[in-house]
mmCIF file of C-alpha atoms in Angstrom:
data_model
loop_
_atom_site.group_PDB
_atom_site.id
_atom_site.type_symbol
_atom_site.label_atom_id
_atom_site.label_comp_id
_atom_site.label_asym_id
_atom_site.label_seq_id
_atom_site.Cartn_x
_atom_site.Cartn_y
_atom_site.Cartn_z
ATOM 1 C CA MET A 4 12.064 -107.449 46.200
ATOM 2 C CA ILE A 5 13.223 -103.391 46.625
ATOM 3 C CA SER A 6 10.069 -102.159 45.488
ATOM 4 C CA GLU A 7 8.538 -104.060 48.252
ATOM 5 C CA LEU A 8 10.837 -102.589 50.645
ATOM 6 C CA PHE A 9 10.256 -99.128 49.300
ATOM 7 C CA GLU A 10 6.362 -100.008 50.445
ATOM 8 C CA ASN A 11 7.296 -101.662 53.637
ATOM 9 C CA THR A 12 9.660 -99.773 55.331
ATOM 10 C CA ASN A 13 9.296 -96.567 57.687
ATOM 11 C CA PHE A 14 11.265 -93.838 55.976
ATOM 12 C CA THR A 15 12.050 -90.052 57.110
ATOM 13 C CA PRO A 16 10.814 -87.167 54.696
ATOM 14 C CA GLN A 17 14.371 -86.896 53.359
ATOM 15 C CA GLU A 18 14.392 -90.578 52.493
ATOM 16 C CA LYS A 19 10.910 -90.238 50.927
ATOM 17 C CA VAL A 20 12.364 -87.695 48.736
ATOM 18 C CA ILE A 21 14.942 -90.309 47.466
ATOM 19 C CA ILE A 22 12.165 -93.004 46.922
ATOM 20 C CA ASP A 23 10.073 -90.650 44.863
ATOM 21 C CA TYR A 24 13.209 -89.679 42.931
ATOM 22 C CA ILE A 25 14.135 -93.154 42.253
ATOM 23 C CA LYS A 26 10.513 -94.129 40.896
ATOM 24 C CA ASP A 27 10.457 -90.931 38.865
ATOM 25 C CA ASN A 28 13.694 -91.970 37.204
ATOM 26 C CA PRO A 29 14.168 -95.636 37.330
ATOM 27 C CA GLN A 30 17.404 -95.687 35.590
ATOM 28 C CA SER A 31 19.010 -93.339 37.978
ATOM 29 C CA ILE A 32 20.658 -96.339 40.254
ATOM 30 C CA ILE A 33 21.888 -97.793 37.173
ATOM 31 C CA ASN A 34 23.771 -94.883 35.635
ATOM 32 C CA ASN A 35 25.269 -92.768 38.779
ATOM 33 C CA ASN A 36 26.966 -94.135 41.998
ATOM 34 C CA ALA A 37 26.017 -92.518 45.281
ATOM 35 C CA LYS A 38 27.950 -89.284 44.880
ATOM 36 C CA GLU A 39 26.591 -88.654 41.658
ATOM 37 C CA LEU A 40 22.874 -89.495 42.851
ATOM 38 C CA SER A 41 23.480 -87.291 45.897
ATOM 39 C CA LYS A 42 24.117 -84.545 43.480
ATOM 40 C CA LYS A 43 21.126 -85.317 41.444
ATOM 41 C CA ILE A 44 18.540 -85.439 44.552
ATOM 42 C CA TYR A 45 20.441 -82.587 46.577
ATOM 43 C CA VAL A 46 21.168 -84.886 49.452
ATOM 44 C CA SER A 47 24.526 -86.056 50.969
ATOM 45 C CA SER A 48 26.442 -89.158 50.110
ATOM 46 C CA PRO A 49 26.184 -90.555 53.559
ATOM 47 C CA THR A 50 22.486 -89.705 53.500
ATOM 48 C CA ILE A 51 22.226 -92.222 50.445
ATOM 49 C CA ILE A 52 24.279 -94.873 52.186
ATOM 50 C CA ARG A 53 22.297 -94.784 55.458
ATOM 51 C CA PHE A 54 19.411 -95.204 53.169
ATOM 52 C CA VAL A 55 20.371 -98.134 51.511
ATOM 53 C CA LYS A 56 21.675 -99.647 54.564
ATOM 54 C CA LYS A 57 18.188 -99.086 56.214
ATOM 55 C CA LEU A 58 16.866 -101.221 53.361
ATOM 56 C CA GLY A 59 19.283 -103.872 54.464
ATOM 57 C CA PHE A 60 21.883 -103.619 51.976
ATOM 58 C CA LYS A 61 25.886 -103.879 52.870
ATOM 59 C CA GLY A 62 26.426 -100.785 50.820
ATOM 60 C CA TYR A 63 25.646 -98.632 47.744
ATOM 61 C CA LEU A 64 27.284 -100.947 45.551
ATOM 62 C CA ASP A 65 25.160 -103.778 47.031
ATOM 63 C CA PHE A 66 21.768 -101.973 46.668
ATOM 64 C CA GLN A 67 22.938 -100.933 43.114
ATOM 65 C CA LEU A 68 23.369 -104.339 41.879
ATOM 66 C CA THR A 69 20.217 -105.698 43.303
ATOM 67 C CA TYR A 70 18.211 -102.860 41.758
ATOM 68 C CA THR A 71 19.908 -103.361 38.528
ATOM 69 C CA GLN A 72 18.961 -107.000 38.300
ATOM 70 C CA GLU A 73 15.316 -106.230 39.380
ATOM 71 C CA TYR A 74 15.141 -103.770 36.940
ATOM 72 C CA THR A 75 16.558 -105.790 34.195
ATOM 73 C CA LEU A 76 13.993 -108.642 35.269
ATOM 74 C CA GLN A 77 11.007 -106.495 35.256
ATOM 75 C CA THR A 78 11.821 -104.908 31.571
ATOM 76 C CA GLN A 79 12.324 -108.908 30.401
ATOM 77 C CA GLN A 80 9.450 -109.595 31.577
ATOM 78 C CA LYS A 81 7.006 -107.122 30.377
ATOM 79 C CA ASN A 82 5.800 -109.608 27.809
ATOM 80 C CA GLN A 83 5.430 -112.069 30.670
ATOM 81 C CA ARG A 84 2.165 -110.845 32.394
ATOM 82 C CA LEU A 85 -0.700 -112.784 32.909
ATOM 83 C CA THR A 86 -3.841 -110.938 33.324
ATOM 84 C CA ALA A 87 -7.792 -111.418 33.354
ATOM 85 C CA GLN A 88 -7.589 -111.394 29.753
ATOM 86 C CA SER A 89 -5.086 -114.187 29.361
ATOM 87 C CA SER A 90 -6.109 -117.048 27.198
ATOM 88 C CA ILE A 91 -5.199 -120.602 28.229
ATOM 89 C CA HIS A 92 -2.891 -120.770 25.811
ATOM 90 C CA ASP A 93 -1.148 -117.781 27.329
ATOM 91 C CA ILE A 94 -1.002 -119.287 30.721
ATOM 92 C CA ILE A 95 0.193 -122.359 29.692
ATOM 93 C CA ALA A 96 3.024 -120.791 27.765
ATOM 94 C CA THR A 97 4.049 -117.910 30.048
ATOM 95 C CA LEU A 98 3.962 -119.983 33.587
ATOM 96 C CA PRO A 99 7.318 -121.906 33.156
ATOM 97 C CA SER A 100 9.054 -118.729 32.349
ATOM 98 C CA ILE A 101 7.556 -117.057 35.319
ATOM 99 C CA TYR A 102 8.393 -120.299 37.633
ATOM 100 C CA GLN A 103 11.833 -120.013 36.324
ATOM 101 C CA GLN A 104 12.344 -116.562 37.153
ATOM 102 C CA VAL A 105 11.395 -117.511 40.547
ATOM 103 C CA PHE A 106 13.874 -120.088 41.069
ATOM 104 C CA ILE A 107 16.605 -117.879 39.649
ATOM 105 C CA GLU A 108 15.898 -115.197 41.934
ATOM 106 C CA THR A 109 15.969 -117.569 45.035
ATOM 107 C CA GLU A 110 19.134 -118.996 43.752
ATOM 108 C CA LYS A 111 20.679 -115.570 44.006
ATOM 109 C CA LEU A 112 19.678 -115.213 47.499
ATOM 110 C CA ALA A 113 21.291 -118.410 48.447
ATOM 111 C CA LYS A 114 24.276 -118.427 50.419
ATOM 112 C CA SER A 115 25.838 -121.747 50.098
ATOM 113 C CA GLU A 116 27.747 -121.359 53.250
ATOM 114 C CA ALA A 117 24.212 -120.831 55.067
ATOM 115 C CA PHE A 118 22.937 -124.162 53.510
ATOM 116 C CA VAL A 119 26.093 -126.097 54.639
ATOM 117 C CA ARG A 120 25.957 -125.046 57.982
ATOM 118 C CA THR A 121 22.285 -125.768 57.887
ATOM 119 C CA ILE A 122 22.447 -129.289 56.806
ATOM 120 C CA ASN A 123 25.175 -130.073 59.382
ATOM 121 C CA TYR A 124 22.717 -128.793 61.903
ATOM 122 C CA MET A 125 19.995 -131.165 60.474
ATOM 123 C CA LEU A 126 22.415 -134.228 60.639
ATOM 124 C CA GLN A 127 23.317 -133.338 64.138
ATOM 125 C CA ALA A 128 19.903 -133.107 65.497
ATOM 126 C CA LYS A 129 17.701 -136.110 66.669
ATOM 127 C CA GLN A 130 14.342 -134.228 65.852
ATOM 128 C CA ILE A 131 13.600 -131.309 63.317
ATOM 129 C CA ASP A 132 10.478 -129.176 64.170
ATOM 130 C CA PHE A 133 9.261 -126.558 61.569
ATOM 131 C CA TYR A 134 6.680 -123.853 62.488
ATOM 132 C CA ALA A 135 4.595 -122.437 59.963
ATOM 133 C CA ASN A 136 1.044 -121.040 59.344
ATOM 134 C CA ASP A 137 -1.190 -120.095 56.891
ATOM 135 C CA ASN A 138 -0.144 -121.326 52.817
ATOM 136 C CA ASN A 139 3.288 -121.835 54.052
ATOM 137 C CA TYR A 140 2.121 -124.828 56.561
ATOM 138 C CA SER A 141 1.118 -127.295 53.529
ATOM 139 C CA GLU A 142 4.483 -126.662 52.205
ATOM 140 C CA ILE A 143 6.264 -127.382 55.381
ATOM 141 C CA GLN A 144 4.221 -130.731 55.876
ATOM 142 C CA SER A 145 5.121 -131.963 52.524
ATOM 143 C CA ALA A 146 9.064 -131.291 53.953
ATOM 144 C CA CYS A 147 8.252 -133.513 56.777
ATOM 145 C CA LEU A 148 7.113 -136.070 54.642
ATOM 146 C CA LYS A 149 10.347 -135.860 52.252
ATOM 147 C CA LEU A 150 12.430 -135.648 55.633
ATOM 148 C CA ASN A 151 10.964 -138.620 57.232
ATOM 149 C CA THR A 152 11.582 -140.890 54.256
ATOM 150 C CA ILE A 153 15.086 -140.462 54.770
ATOM 151 C CA GLY A 154 14.801 -141.509 58.210
ATOM 152 C CA ILE A 155 15.344 -137.913 59.491
ATOM 153 C CA ARG A 156 12.619 -137.383 62.169
ATOM 154 C CA ALA A 157 10.586 -134.224 61.422
ATOM 155 C CA GLN A 158 7.172 -132.716 62.440
ATOM 156 C CA CYS A 159 5.333 -129.483 61.781
ATOM 157 C CA PHE A 160 3.385 -127.033 64.256
ATOM 158 C CA ASN A 161 1.259 -123.694 63.292
ATOM 159 C CA THR A 162 1.763 -122.552 66.631
ATOM 160 C CA LEU A 163 3.551 -122.995 69.793
ATOM 161 C CA ASN A 164 3.118 -126.216 72.006
ATOM 162 C CA THR A 165 4.148 -125.295 75.658
ATOM 163 C CA SER A 166 3.859 -128.738 76.889
ATOM 164 C CA TYR A 167 5.875 -130.048 74.248
ATOM 165 C CA LEU A 168 8.745 -127.352 74.797
ATOM 166 C CA ALA A 169 8.710 -128.269 78.555
ATOM 167 C CA ASN A 170 9.607 -131.913 78.009
ATOM 168 C CA ILE A 171 12.106 -131.929 75.267
ATOM 169 C CA ASN A 172 16.100 -131.758 75.372
ATOM 170 C CA PRO A 173 16.709 -128.542 73.594
ATOM 171 C CA THR A 174 20.192 -130.053 72.364
ATOM 172 C CA GLU A 175 18.408 -132.743 70.587
ATOM 173 C CA ILE A 176 16.198 -130.309 68.647
ATOM 174 C CA LEU A 177 16.859 -128.049 65.624
ATOM 175 C CA SER A 178 13.673 -125.743 64.676
ATOM 176 C CA PHE A 179 12.987 -123.885 61.521
ATOM 177 C CA VAL A 180 10.480 -121.115 61.616
ATOM 178 C CA VAL A 181 8.685 -119.985 58.207
ATOM 179 C CA SER A 182 7.596 -116.477 57.215
ATOM 180 C CA HIS A 183 7.616 -115.172 53.974
ATOM 181 C CA SER A 184 7.321 -111.359 54.860
ATOM 182 C CA GLY A 185 9.452 -111.820 58.147
ATOM 183 C CA ILE A 186 6.737 -110.139 60.218
ATOM 184 C CA ASN A 187 4.359 -112.735 61.163
ATOM 185 C CA GLN A 188 4.320 -112.063 64.821
ATOM 186 C CA THR A 189 3.273 -115.650 65.508
ATOM 187 C CA MET A 190 6.330 -117.041 63.681
ATOM 188 C CA ILE A 191 8.564 -114.049 65.411
ATOM 189 C CA ASP A 192 7.170 -115.188 68.884
ATOM 190 C CA ALA A 193 7.761 -118.784 68.332
ATOM 191 C CA ALA A 194 11.240 -117.989 67.356
ATOM 192 C CA TYR A 195 11.871 -116.060 70.607
ATOM 193 C CA ALA A 196 10.325 -119.108 72.775
ATOM 194 C CA LEU A 197 12.599 -121.471 70.924
ATOM 195 C CA ARG A 198 15.806 -119.265 71.172
ATOM 196 C CA LYS A 199 14.766 -118.610 75.068
ATOM 197 C CA LYS A 200 14.534 -122.793 75.447
ATOM 198 C CA ARG A 201 18.228 -122.648 73.794
ATOM 199 C CA ILE A 202 16.818 -124.390 70.632
ATOM 200 C CA ARG A 203 18.638 -123.782 67.378
ATOM 201 C CA VAL A 204 16.789 -121.677 65.051
ATOM 202 C CA ILE A 205 16.765 -121.363 61.345
ATOM 203 C CA ALA A 206 14.596 -118.732 59.516
ATOM 204 C CA ILE A 207 12.911 -119.659 55.876
ATOM 205 C CA THR A 208 12.228 -115.792 55.224
ATOM 206 C CA GLY A 209 11.951 -113.232 52.511
ATOM 207 C CA LYS A 210 13.989 -110.138 52.775
ATOM 208 C CA LEU A 211 11.355 -107.771 53.210
ATOM 209 C CA SER A 212 12.061 -107.121 56.617
ATOM 210 C CA PRO A 213 14.790 -108.437 59.383
ATOM 211 C CA GLN A 214 12.666 -108.794 62.221
ATOM 212 C CA LEU A 215 12.329 -112.848 61.910
ATOM 213 C CA GLU A 216 15.828 -113.501 60.526
ATOM 214 C CA LEU A 217 17.347 -111.344 63.456
ATOM 215 C CA VAL A 218 15.993 -113.540 66.414
ATOM 216 C CA CYS A 219 17.381 -116.740 64.545
ATOM 217 C CA ASN A 220 20.694 -118.197 64.427
ATOM 218 C CA GLU A 221 20.711 -118.750 60.667
ATOM 219 C CA SER A 222 18.473 -117.554 57.797
ATOM 220 C CA LEU A 223 17.586 -118.928 54.257
ATOM 221 C CA TYR A 224 15.964 -116.421 51.960
ATOM 222 C CA ILE A 225 12.700 -116.850 49.863
ATOM 223 C CA ASP A 226 12.190 -114.863 46.774
ATOM 224 C CA SER A 227 9.623 -111.919 47.720
ATOM 225 C CA PHE A 228 9.109 -110.666 44.237
ATOM 226 C CA PRO A 229 5.712 -111.067 42.551
ATOM 227 C CA HIS A 230 6.938 -111.970 39.073
ATOM 228 C CA TYR A 231 3.383 -111.090 37.792
ATOM 229 C CA LEU A 232 1.777 -114.095 38.940
ATOM 230 C CA PRO A 233 -1.841 -113.773 39.980
ATOM 231 C CA HIS A 234 -1.324 -114.515 43.627
ATOM 232 C CA SER A 235 1.568 -114.613 46.125
ATOM 233 C CA ILE A 236 0.412 -118.269 47.357
ATOM 234 C CA MET A 237 2.079 -119.466 43.944
ATOM 235 C CA LEU A 238 5.422 -117.775 44.408
ATOM 236 C CA TYR A 239 6.210 -118.577 48.063
ATOM 237 C CA GLY A 240 5.068 -122.102 47.497
ATOM 238 C CA LEU A 241 7.396 -122.410 44.623
ATOM 239 C CA SER A 242 10.494 -120.582 46.561
ATOM 240 C CA ILE A 243 9.899 -122.636 49.922
ATOM 241 C CA ARG A 244 10.018 -125.970 47.960
ATOM 242 C CA TYR A 245 12.972 -124.998 46.153
ATOM 243 C CA ILE A 246 14.743 -124.350 49.458
ATOM 244 C CA ILE A 247 13.630 -127.409 51.049
ATOM 245 C CA ASP A 248 14.460 -129.547 48.007
ATOM 246 C CA ILE A 249 18.248 -128.103 48.147
ATOM 247 C CA LEU A 250 18.468 -129.314 51.653
ATOM 248 C CA TYR A 251 16.670 -132.502 51.250
ATOM 249 C CA THR A 252 18.645 -133.495 47.918
ATOM 250 C CA SER A 253 21.950 -132.999 50.086
ATOM 251 C CA LEU A 254 20.777 -134.875 52.956
ATOM 252 C CA TYR A 255 19.442 -137.826 50.865
ATOM 253 C CA PHE A 256 22.959 -138.276 49.493
ATOM 254 C CA LYS A 257 24.742 -137.835 52.991
ATOM 255 C CA ARG A 258 22.216 -140.405 54.474
ATOM 256 C CA THR A 259 22.176 -142.858 51.707
ATOM 257 C CA LYS A 260 26.014 -142.771 51.033
ATOM 258 C CA LYS A 261 27.894 -145.960 51.616
#
């Protein structure tokens, strides 16, 4: 996640110096606090703090913990890479461990209180609408099917339906908007329109950008780290499915409880 934040965030020249130092000295974050790091890079401690907050972290310790976890994971996965030279035996043997890491990283991003609130919203709603496009759309179609099997009305859209929005009671609707990057403009526009209609909106999104989550009432986060998978579609599908199944499993027991 952090490496992708480095690539997808606009930085000042001074912030780019910090990034270059971290890339050249990958263990610098693990071994140094903010004050020690600032001395090595010849910037002030407040500059380091502003830098990590710009990336979306609460403070340096939050950034340091996440960086350390990701650096450790990358080190462990050096022998878990799939390439064009991988044999079918390599693929069969390696994919399960990569899948497991996707679930572990998604679990780290999961905030139980956000799931509890979301589940309560879903129980209160008369209709649940999902908005997603591209590769995410098929995952959301599957989510709707699962929810409908336990008596929860759910449908999915790949774009806004203005005539539909004009004829609904917003207090009866809960909407989910899905974007792994958080910068899909179609999904951001959908979230704005839904909020303007006073519909409660939940984001299912990665932490690469806060654009989508800032519009929504609540956010559930998917893993955005590549994990050496051959294509990102494999990663996002796994992570979204895990989040949906957390919601579905809890709702299943609540709906079937006697």
